[in-house]
PDB file of C-alpha atoms in Angstrom:
ATOM      1  CA  UNK A   1       5.512 -10.956  25.742  1.00 37.00           C
ATOM      2  CA  UNK A   2       6.381 -10.877  22.040  1.00 39.00           C
ATOM      3  CA  UNK A   3       3.260 -10.865  19.847  1.00 57.00           C
ATOM      4  CA  UNK A   4       3.754 -11.538  16.161  1.00 51.00           C
ATOM      5  CA  UNK A   5       1.025  -9.825  14.105  1.00 59.00           C
ATOM      6  CA  UNK A   6       1.905 -10.768  10.528  1.00 68.00           C
ATOM      7  CA  UNK A   7       4.813 -11.373   8.173  1.00 77.00           C
ATOM      8  CA  UNK A   8       6.825  -8.151   7.843  1.00 66.00           C
ATOM      9  CA  UNK A   9       9.064  -9.265   4.993  1.00 80.00           C
ATOM     10  CA  UNK A  10      10.690 -12.231   3.303  1.00 84.00           C
ATOM     11  CA  UNK A  11      14.045 -12.231   1.542  1.00 84.00           C
ATOM     12  CA  UNK A  12      14.659 -14.337  -1.569  1.00 87.00           C
ATOM     13  CA  UNK A  13      18.125 -14.778  -3.042  1.00 87.00           C
ATOM     14  CA  UNK A  14      17.619 -14.732  -6.815  1.00 89.00           C
ATOM     15  CA  UNK A  15      19.573 -15.550  -9.981  1.00 88.00           C
ATOM     16  CA  UNK A  16      17.453 -13.774 -12.624  1.00 91.00           C
ATOM     17  CA  UNK A  17      16.197 -10.538 -11.083  1.00 92.00           C
ATOM     18  CA  UNK A  18      14.206  -9.390 -14.124  1.00 93.00           C
ATOM     19  CA  UNK A  19      12.329 -12.690 -14.412  1.00 93.00           C
ATOM     20  CA  UNK A  20      11.472 -12.544 -10.721  1.00 92.00           C
ATOM     21  CA  UNK A  21      10.301  -8.919 -11.016  1.00 94.00           C
ATOM     22  CA  UNK A  22       8.035  -9.858 -13.922  1.00 93.00           C
ATOM     23  CA  UNK A  23       6.527 -12.714 -11.908  1.00 92.00           C
ATOM     24  CA  UNK A  24       5.937 -10.867  -8.645  1.00 91.00           C
ATOM     25  CA  UNK A  25       4.939  -7.513 -10.191  1.00 91.00           C
ATOM     26  CA  UNK A  26       3.226  -8.389 -13.489  1.00 89.00           C
ATOM     27  CA  UNK A  27       1.624 -11.673 -12.389  1.00 88.00           C
ATOM     28  CA  UNK A  28       0.992 -11.270  -8.664  1.00 88.00           C
ATOM     29  CA  UNK A  29       0.560  -7.487  -8.594  1.00 86.00           C
ATOM     30  CA  UNK A  30       3.372  -6.471  -6.223  1.00 88.00           C
ATOM     31  CA  UNK A  31       5.005  -3.081  -6.742  1.00 89.00           C
ATOM     32  CA  UNK A  32       8.611  -1.954  -6.464  1.00 90.00           C
ATOM     33  CA  UNK A  33       8.881   0.129  -3.312  1.00 86.00           C
ATOM     34  CA  UNK A  34      12.618   0.721  -3.053  1.00 85.00           C
ATOM     35  CA  UNK A  35      15.870  -0.175  -4.804  1.00 89.00           C
ATOM     36  CA  UNK A  36      19.261  -0.165  -3.109  1.00 87.00           C
ATOM     37  CA  UNK A  37      21.614  -0.677  -6.008  1.00 86.00           C
ATOM     38  CA  UNK A  38      24.820  -0.492  -3.984  1.00 87.00           C
ATOM     39  CA  UNK A  39      23.652  -3.342  -1.766  1.00 86.00           C
ATOM     40  CA  UNK A  40      21.988  -5.350  -4.500  1.00 89.00           C
ATOM     41  CA  UNK A  41      18.465  -5.240  -3.056  1.00 88.00           C
ATOM     42  CA  UNK A  42      15.020  -4.635  -4.560  1.00 91.00           C
ATOM     43  CA  UNK A  43      12.107  -4.387  -2.127  1.00 89.00           C
ATOM     44  CA  UNK A  44       8.596  -5.137  -3.330  1.00 89.00           C
ATOM     45  CA  UNK A  45       5.378  -4.111  -1.626  1.00 88.00           C
ATOM     46  CA  UNK A  46       3.148  -7.169  -1.114  1.00 85.00           C
ATOM     47  CA  UNK A  47       0.032  -5.890   0.645  1.00 81.00           C
ATOM     48  CA  UNK A  48       1.048  -5.010   4.204  1.00 76.00           C
ATOM     49  CA  UNK A  49       4.335  -6.893   3.841  1.00 81.00           C
ATOM     50  CA  UNK A  50       7.550  -6.611   1.869  1.00 83.00           C
ATOM     51  CA  UNK A  51       9.262  -9.155  -0.347  1.00 87.00           C
ATOM     52  CA  UNK A  52      12.978  -8.490  -0.766  1.00 87.00           C
ATOM     53  CA  UNK A  53      14.808  -9.784  -3.842  1.00 90.00           C
ATOM     54  CA  UNK A  54      18.584 -10.126  -3.468  1.00 88.00           C
ATOM     55  CA  UNK A  55      20.534 -10.972  -6.661  1.00 90.00           C
ATOM     56  CA  UNK A  56      23.221 -13.530  -5.819  1.00 86.00           C
ATOM     57  CA  UNK A  57      25.841 -11.556  -7.763  1.00 87.00           C
ATOM     58  CA  UNK A  58      25.310  -8.364  -5.717  1.00 86.00           C
ATOM     59  CA  UNK A  59      26.964  -7.275  -2.476  1.00 86.00           C
ATOM     60  CA  UNK A  60      24.362  -8.887  -0.216  1.00 80.00           C
ATOM     61  CA  UNK A  61      23.954 -11.886  -2.483  1.00 81.00           C
ATOM     62  CA  UNK A  62      27.658 -12.753  -2.542  1.00 82.00           C
ATOM     63  CA  UNK A  63      27.715 -12.708   1.250  1.00 77.00           C
ATOM     64  CA  UNK A  64      25.077 -15.447   1.280  1.00 71.00           C
ATOM     65  CA  UNK A  65      27.144 -18.039  -0.577  1.00 74.00           C
ATOM     66  CA  UNK A  66      26.100 -20.207  -3.501  1.00 74.00           C
ATOM     67  CA  UNK A  67      22.936 -19.549  -5.462  1.00 74.00           C
ATOM     68  CA  UNK A  68      19.788 -21.487  -4.517  1.00 68.00           C
ATOM     69  CA  UNK A  69      18.974 -24.481  -6.707  1.00 69.00           C
ATOM     70  CA  UNK A  70      16.730 -27.522  -7.007  1.00 66.00           C
ATOM     71  CA  UNK A  71      18.819 -29.434  -4.466  1.00 63.00           C
ATOM     72  CA  UNK A  72      19.722 -26.531  -2.257  1.00 65.00           C
ATOM     73  CA  UNK A  73      16.658 -24.484  -1.330  1.00 63.00           C
ATOM     74  CA  UNK A  74      16.526 -22.475   1.879  1.00 61.00           C
ATOM     75  CA  UNK A  75      12.725 -22.163   1.877  1.00 73.00           C
ATOM     76  CA  UNK A  76       9.838 -24.633   1.520  1.00 61.00           C
ATOM     77  CA  UNK A  77       7.149 -22.106   0.582  1.00 81.00           C
ATOM     78  CA  UNK A  78       5.598 -18.848   1.701  1.00 84.00           C
ATOM     79  CA  UNK A  79       2.024 -17.631   1.634  1.00 86.00           C
ATOM     80  CA  UNK A  80       0.382 -14.420   0.438  1.00 86.00           C
ATOM     81  CA  UNK A  81      -3.094 -13.632   1.760  1.00 84.00           C
ATOM     82  CA  UNK A  82      -5.197 -12.618  -1.286  1.00 84.00           C
ATOM     83  CA  UNK A  83      -8.282 -10.399  -1.101  1.00 79.00           C
ATOM     84  CA  UNK A  84     -10.622 -10.972  -2.825  1.00 81.00           C
ATOM     85  CA  UNK A  85     -10.031 -14.647  -3.577  1.00 83.00           C
ATOM     86  CA  UNK A  86     -11.772 -15.142  -6.923  1.00 85.00           C
ATOM     87  CA  UNK A  87     -10.774 -18.560  -8.273  1.00 86.00           C
ATOM     88  CA  UNK A  88     -11.751 -17.822 -11.867  1.00 86.00           C
ATOM     89  CA  UNK A  89      -9.920 -14.487 -11.910  1.00 85.00           C
ATOM     90  CA  UNK A  90      -6.818 -16.022 -10.299  1.00 87.00           C
ATOM     91  CA  UNK A  91      -6.715 -18.850 -12.836  1.00 88.00           C
ATOM     92  CA  UNK A  92      -7.220 -16.464 -15.753  1.00 86.00           C
ATOM     93  CA  UNK A  93      -4.498 -14.130 -14.501  1.00 85.00           C
ATOM     94  CA  UNK A  94      -1.988 -16.941 -14.100  1.00 88.00           C
ATOM     95  CA  UNK A  95      -2.906 -18.500 -17.446  1.00 88.00           C
ATOM     96  CA  UNK A  96      -2.303 -15.207 -19.268  1.00 86.00           C
ATOM     97  CA  UNK A  97       1.254 -15.251 -17.937  1.00 88.00           C
ATOM     98  CA  UNK A  98       1.792 -18.959 -18.575  1.00 89.00           C
ATOM     99  CA  UNK A  99       2.005 -19.901 -14.909  1.00 90.00           C
ATOM    100  CA  UNK A 100       0.807 -23.452 -14.112  1.00 91.00           C
ATOM    101  CA  UNK A 101      -1.645 -23.637 -11.234  1.00 88.00           C
ATOM    102  CA  UNK A 102      -2.788 -26.590  -9.178  1.00 85.00           C
ATOM    103  CA  UNK A 103      -6.199 -27.325  -7.692  1.00 88.00           C
ATOM    104  CA  UNK A 104      -7.846 -25.068  -5.146  1.00 89.00           C
ATOM    105  CA  UNK A 105      -7.840 -26.773  -1.760  1.00 87.00           C
ATOM    106  CA  UNK A 106      -8.858 -25.875   1.774  1.00 86.00           C
ATOM    107  CA  UNK A 107      -5.817 -25.338   3.993  1.00 81.00           C
ATOM    108  CA  UNK A 108      -5.234 -23.942   7.442  1.00 71.00           C
ATOM    109  CA  UNK A 109      -3.525 -20.552   7.760  1.00 73.00           C
ATOM    110  CA  UNK A 110      -3.138 -17.625  10.127  1.00 67.00           C
ATOM    111  CA  UNK A 111      -6.854 -16.742   9.963  1.00 72.00           C
ATOM    112  CA  UNK A 112      -8.188 -20.307   9.919  1.00 71.00           C
ATOM    113  CA  UNK A 113      -9.297 -22.837   7.320  1.00 78.00           C
ATOM    114  CA  UNK A 114      -9.797 -21.423   3.847  1.00 83.00           C
ATOM    115  CA  UNK A 115      -9.149 -21.848   0.110  1.00 88.00           C
ATOM    116  CA  UNK A 116      -5.636 -21.697  -1.299  1.00 86.00           C
ATOM    117  CA  UNK A 117      -3.582 -22.657  -4.328  1.00 89.00           C
ATOM    118  CA  UNK A 118       0.117 -23.218  -4.952  1.00 88.00           C
ATOM    119  CA  UNK A 119       2.149 -21.696  -7.799  1.00 91.00           C
ATOM    120  CA  UNK A 120       5.880 -21.668  -8.498  1.00 91.00           C
ATOM    121  CA  UNK A 121       7.986 -18.618  -9.321  1.00 89.00           C
ATOM    122  CA  UNK A 122      10.664 -18.635 -12.071  1.00 90.00           C
ATOM    123  CA  UNK A 123      13.354 -19.880  -9.674  1.00 86.00           C
ATOM    124  CA  UNK A 124      11.407 -22.712  -8.093  1.00 85.00           C
ATOM    125  CA  UNK A 125      10.094 -21.030  -4.940  1.00 85.00           C
ATOM    126  CA  UNK A 126       6.615 -22.269  -4.062  1.00 86.00           C
ATOM    127  CA  UNK A 127       4.121 -19.480  -3.370  1.00 88.00           C
ATOM    128  CA  UNK A 128       0.768 -20.162  -1.733  1.00 86.00           C
ATOM    129  CA  UNK A 129      -2.077 -17.782  -2.567  1.00 88.00           C
ATOM    130  CA  UNK A 130      -4.627 -17.915   0.246  1.00 84.00           C
ATOM    131  CA  UNK A 131      -8.169 -16.631   0.571  1.00 84.00           C
ATOM    132  CA  UNK A 132     -10.255 -15.730   3.632  1.00 84.00           C
ATOM    133  CA  UNK A 133     -11.249 -18.317   6.233  1.00 82.00           C
ATOM    134  CA  UNK A 134     -14.579 -19.944   5.562  1.00 76.00           C
ATOM    135  CA  UNK A 135     -17.387 -18.516   7.675  1.00 67.00           C
ATOM    136  CA  UNK A 136     -15.127 -15.830   9.126  1.00 55.00           C
ATOM    137  CA  UNK A 137     -17.014 -13.712  11.650  1.00 51.00           C
ATOM    138  CA  UNK A 138     -17.217  -9.964  11.115  1.00 45.00           C
ATOM    139  CA  UNK A 139     -14.925  -8.154  13.532  1.00 48.00           C
ATOM    140  CA  UNK A 140     -17.033  -6.305  16.101  1.00 49.00           C
ATOM    141  CA  UNK A 141     -16.271  -2.624  16.439  1.00 48.00           C
ATOM    142  CA  UNK A 142     -15.241  -1.958  20.061  1.00 52.00           C
ATOM    143  CA  UNK A 143     -16.926   0.812  21.983  1.00 49.00           C
ATOM    144  CA  UNK A 144     -15.350   4.151  21.198  1.00 54.00           C
ATOM    145  CA  UNK A 145     -14.189   3.331  17.684  1.00 60.00           C
ATOM    146  CA  UNK A 146     -17.195   5.162  16.226  1.00 69.00           C
ATOM    147  CA  UNK A 147     -16.034   8.340  17.984  1.00 80.00           C
ATOM    148  CA  UNK A 148     -15.881  10.971  15.208  1.00 86.00           C
ATOM    149  CA  UNK A 149     -13.150  12.704  17.153  1.00 87.00           C
ATOM    150  CA  UNK A 150     -10.723   9.999  15.986  1.00 90.00           C
ATOM    151  CA  UNK A 151     -11.319  10.957  12.368  1.00 93.00           C
ATOM    152  CA  UNK A 152     -11.240  14.668  13.163  1.00 92.00           C
ATOM    153  CA  UNK A 153      -7.833  14.269  14.784  1.00 92.00           C
ATOM    154  CA  UNK A 154      -6.621  12.485  11.654  1.00 95.00           C
ATOM    155  CA  UNK A 155      -7.951  15.327   9.479  1.00 95.00           C
ATOM    156  CA  UNK A 156      -6.221  17.861  11.732  1.00 93.00           C
ATOM    157  CA  UNK A 157      -2.947  15.983  11.339  1.00 93.00           C
ATOM    158  CA  UNK A 158      -3.400  15.831   7.573  1.00 95.00           C
ATOM    159  CA  UNK A 159      -4.025  19.563   7.385  1.00 94.00           C
ATOM    160  CA  UNK A 160      -1.099  20.381   9.658  1.00 93.00           C
ATOM    161  CA  UNK A 161       1.271  18.256   7.559  1.00 93.00           C
ATOM    162  CA  UNK A 162       0.109  20.040   4.399  1.00 95.00           C
ATOM    163  CA  UNK A 163       0.319  23.558   5.841  1.00 93.00           C
ATOM    164  CA  UNK A 164       3.800  23.006   7.308  1.00 92.00           C
ATOM    165  CA  UNK A 165       5.139  21.163   4.254  1.00 92.00           C
ATOM    166  CA  UNK A 166       6.075  18.069   6.279  1.00 92.00           C
ATOM    167  CA  UNK A 167       6.036  14.864   4.157  1.00 92.00           C
ATOM    168  CA  UNK A 168       7.194  12.744   7.117  1.00 91.00           C
ATOM    169  CA  UNK A 169       4.245  13.870   9.234  1.00 92.00           C
ATOM    170  CA  UNK A 170       1.927  13.047   6.326  1.00 94.00           C
ATOM    171  CA  UNK A 171       3.425   9.563   5.859  1.00 93.00           C
ATOM    172  CA  UNK A 172       2.827   8.728   9.514  1.00 93.00           C
ATOM    173  CA  UNK A 173      -0.926   9.063   8.892  1.00 95.00           C
ATOM    174  CA  UNK A 174      -0.889   6.183   6.394  1.00 95.00           C
ATOM    175  CA  UNK A 175      -0.492   2.413   6.623  1.00 91.00           C
ATOM    176  CA  UNK A 176       2.659   0.941   4.995  1.00 88.00           C
ATOM    177  CA  UNK A 177       0.732  -0.402   1.997  1.00 87.00           C
ATOM    178  CA  UNK A 178      -1.752   2.473   1.695  1.00 90.00           C
ATOM    179  CA  UNK A 179      -3.278   3.263  -1.700  1.00 91.00           C
ATOM    180  CA  UNK A 180      -3.489   7.030  -2.327  1.00 94.00           C
ATOM    181  CA  UNK A 181      -5.844   8.048  -5.159  1.00 93.00           C
ATOM    182  CA  UNK A 182      -5.374  11.694  -6.117  1.00 92.00           C
ATOM    183  CA  UNK A 183      -7.902  11.385  -8.963  1.00 90.00           C
ATOM    184  CA  UNK A 184     -10.475   8.735  -9.935  1.00 88.00           C
ATOM    185  CA  UNK A 185      -8.756   8.052 -13.260  1.00 86.00           C
ATOM    186  CA  UNK A 186      -5.044   7.735 -12.488  1.00 86.00           C
ATOM    187  CA  UNK A 187      -3.483   4.679 -10.821  1.00 86.00           C
ATOM    188  CA  UNK A 188      -2.949   5.130  -7.081  1.00 89.00           C
ATOM    189  CA  UNK A 189       0.324   5.785  -5.350  1.00 91.00           C
ATOM    190  CA  UNK A 190       0.963   2.665  -3.267  1.00 90.00           C
ATOM    191  CA  UNK A 191       3.092   2.545  -0.143  1.00 90.00           C
ATOM    192  CA  UNK A 192       4.536   5.183   2.120  1.00 90.00           C
ATOM    193  CA  UNK A 193       7.600   5.874  -0.033  1.00 91.00           C
ATOM    194  CA  UNK A 194       5.401   6.749  -3.018  1.00 92.00           C
ATOM    195  CA  UNK A 195       3.243   8.952  -0.786  1.00 94.00           C
ATOM    196  CA  UNK A 196       6.341  10.635   0.642  1.00 93.00           C
ATOM    197  CA  UNK A 197       7.602  11.460  -2.887  1.00 93.00           C
ATOM    198  CA  UNK A 198       4.197  12.836  -3.866  1.00 93.00           C
ATOM    199  CA  UNK A 199       4.041  15.122  -0.826  1.00 93.00           C
ATOM    200  CA  UNK A 200       7.645  16.231  -1.287  1.00 93.00           C
ATOM    201  CA  UNK A 201       7.408  17.017  -5.000  1.00 92.00           C
ATOM    202  CA  UNK A 202       3.782  18.145  -5.158  1.00 87.00           C
ATOM    203  CA  UNK A 203       3.424  20.036  -1.877  1.00 88.00           C
ATOM    204  CA  UNK A 204       6.634  20.804   0.030  1.00 89.00           C
ATOM    205  CA  UNK A 205       8.656  21.851  -3.026  1.00 90.00           C
ATOM    206  CA  UNK A 206       5.825  23.343  -5.107  1.00 92.00           C
ATOM    207  CA  UNK A 207       3.535  25.238  -2.719  1.00 93.00           C
ATOM    208  CA  UNK A 208       3.791  28.022  -0.146  1.00 93.00           C
ATOM    209  CA  UNK A 209       1.410  29.863   2.216  1.00 94.00           C
ATOM    210  CA  UNK A 210      -0.864  26.809   2.424  1.00 94.00           C
ATOM    211  CA  UNK A 211      -4.167  27.063   4.297  1.00 95.00           C
ATOM    212  CA  UNK A 212      -6.407  24.046   4.883  1.00 94.00           C
ATOM    213  CA  UNK A 213      -9.714  23.316   6.583  1.00 94.00           C
ATOM    214  CA  UNK A 214     -11.907  20.215   6.667  1.00 93.00           C
ATOM    215  CA  UNK A 215     -15.470  19.485   7.737  1.00 92.00           C
ATOM    216  CA  UNK A 216     -16.206  15.951   8.904  1.00 94.00           C
ATOM    217  CA  UNK A 217     -19.294  14.570   7.156  1.00 93.00           C
ATOM    218  CA  UNK A 218     -19.414  10.918   8.206  1.00 91.00           C
ATOM    219  CA  UNK A 219     -17.428   8.320  10.173  1.00 92.00           C
ATOM    220  CA  UNK A 220     -18.400   4.725  11.010  1.00 87.00           C
ATOM    221  CA  UNK A 221     -15.289   3.591  12.861  1.00 86.00           C
ATOM    222  CA  UNK A 222     -13.352   2.409   9.808  1.00 88.00           C
ATOM    223  CA  UNK A 223     -14.301   4.796   6.981  1.00 91.00           C
ATOM    224  CA  UNK A 224     -14.582   8.574   7.026  1.00 94.00           C
ATOM    225  CA  UNK A 225     -15.828  11.201   4.576  1.00 95.00           C
ATOM    226  CA  UNK A 226     -14.997  14.901   4.768  1.00 96.00           C
ATOM    227  CA  UNK A 227     -15.278  18.068   2.722  1.00 96.00           C
ATOM    228  CA  UNK A 228     -12.094  20.102   2.541  1.00 96.00           C
ATOM    229  CA  UNK A 229     -10.835  23.426   1.205  1.00 96.00           C
ATOM    230  CA  UNK A 230      -7.280  24.614   0.654  1.00 96.00           C
ATOM    231  CA  UNK A 231      -5.466  27.630  -0.751  1.00 96.00           C
ATOM    232  CA  UNK A 232      -1.792  28.135  -1.597  1.00 95.00           C
ATOM    233  CA  UNK A 233       0.592  29.888  -3.970  1.00 95.00           C
ATOM    234  CA  UNK A 234       2.555  27.927  -6.520  1.00 94.00           C
ATOM    235  CA  UNK A 235       6.353  27.967  -6.439  1.00 93.00           C
ATOM    236  CA  UNK A 236       7.939  29.740  -8.241  1.00 91.00           C
ATOM    237  CA  UNK A 237       5.095  31.336 -10.263  1.00 93.00           C
ATOM    238  CA  UNK A 238       3.242  32.733  -7.202  1.00 94.00           C
ATOM    239  CA  UNK A 239      -0.087  31.850  -8.880  1.00 95.00           C
ATOM    240  CA  UNK A 240      -2.857  31.740  -6.259  1.00 96.00           C
ATOM    241  CA  UNK A 241      -4.754  28.409  -6.168  1.00 96.00           C
ATOM    242  CA  UNK A 242      -8.051  27.542  -4.473  1.00 96.00           C
ATOM    243  CA  UNK A 243      -9.155  23.906  -4.058  1.00 96.00           C
ATOM    244  CA  UNK A 244     -12.543  22.610  -2.911  1.00 97.00           C
ATOM    245  CA  UNK A 245     -13.029  18.891  -2.571  1.00 96.00           C
ATOM    246  CA  UNK A 246     -14.229  15.774  -0.815  1.00 97.00           C
ATOM    247  CA  UNK A 247     -12.148  12.917   0.542  1.00 96.00           C
ATOM    248  CA  UNK A 248     -12.865   9.367   1.623  1.00 95.00           C
ATOM    249  CA  UNK A 249     -10.439   7.557   3.923  1.00 95.00           C
ATOM    250  CA  UNK A 250     -10.539   3.937   5.120  1.00 92.00           C
ATOM    251  CA  UNK A 251      -8.535   3.063   8.253  1.00 92.00           C
ATOM    252  CA  UNK A 252      -6.917   0.054   9.908  1.00 88.00           C
ATOM    253  CA  UNK A 253      -7.221  -0.835  13.596  1.00 84.00           C
ATOM    254  CA  UNK A 254      -4.500   1.676  14.474  1.00 86.00           C
ATOM    255  CA  UNK A 255      -6.276   4.531  12.676  1.00 91.00           C
ATOM    256  CA  UNK A 256      -3.720   4.565   9.859  1.00 93.00           C
ATOM    257  CA  UNK A 257      -5.240   5.257   6.462  1.00 94.00           C
ATOM    258  CA  UNK A 258      -5.198   2.189   4.179  1.00 92.00           C
ATOM    259  CA  UNK A 259      -7.132   3.717   1.275  1.00 92.00           C
ATOM    260  CA  UNK A 260      -7.412   7.409   0.432  1.00 95.00           C
ATOM    261  CA  UNK A 261      -9.555   8.872  -2.353  1.00 94.00           C
ATOM    262  CA  UNK A 262     -10.260  12.498  -3.167  1.00 96.00           C
ATOM    263  CA  UNK A 263     -12.311  14.472  -5.684  1.00 95.00           C
ATOM    264  CA  UNK A 264     -11.692  18.187  -6.075  1.00 95.00           C
ATOM    265  CA  UNK A 265     -12.066  21.302  -8.224  1.00 95.00           C
ATOM    266  CA  UNK A 266      -9.469  24.023  -8.710  1.00 95.00           C
ATOM    267  CA  UNK A 267      -9.540  27.763  -9.397  1.00 95.00           C
ATOM    268  CA  UNK A 268      -6.410  29.784 -10.137  1.00 94.00           C
ATOM    269  CA  UNK A 269      -5.831  33.526 -10.231  1.00 91.00           C
TER     270      UNK A 269
END
């Protein structure tokens, strides 16, 4: 049996790439995850999903024929699940960017009946922004999900990836749209490609002789807290670094980290 879980990605053929990037990134909060210039493809992270923008004058775009227009659309509308769904904030955000917005209405979606609103992007595609279903029950935590061993195994994998300088192993511990907060004050790295770059540039290529240990402090089935310590030598200076910190990780149903936050102190010698 084929079981569809959620939208993986949508592909829009676009005329004005920059206008579309401003709308989806500046207005709706998507982020650029990957560009493939030779193909003519920009992939945006939209929560757990991807939105691909294909300029019609690029390699992929030319293969698709004429540009979309008012009388020749290939899509009625698509829907983004928004969390949280704050009507006032949504209206203010759209108004700041000059985007007209219709009335909030209750419509049926993948999770049930709930509030939603329609907006239109710069090239006429209708985008539905949808909130949670009304009266949605809290998902019960199945027996065994509170097992702290699940979090400990994740911590062991995290430490092993760091000590062996393996960005790919680290990426596999995170959900596709994970938010990785290295400090409380800087914006997070979002998505596995951003996390891969961070681990490659900041760990694999810049550290050697890494040692790591973590002590599990708390786990409730979806969120874990741990204290950790690490030592390494910088490359190429050979400066010895000691780190002592705390991390908080929130997980999806498959025990992939969706949100990662850490607070740490450093000593060098």
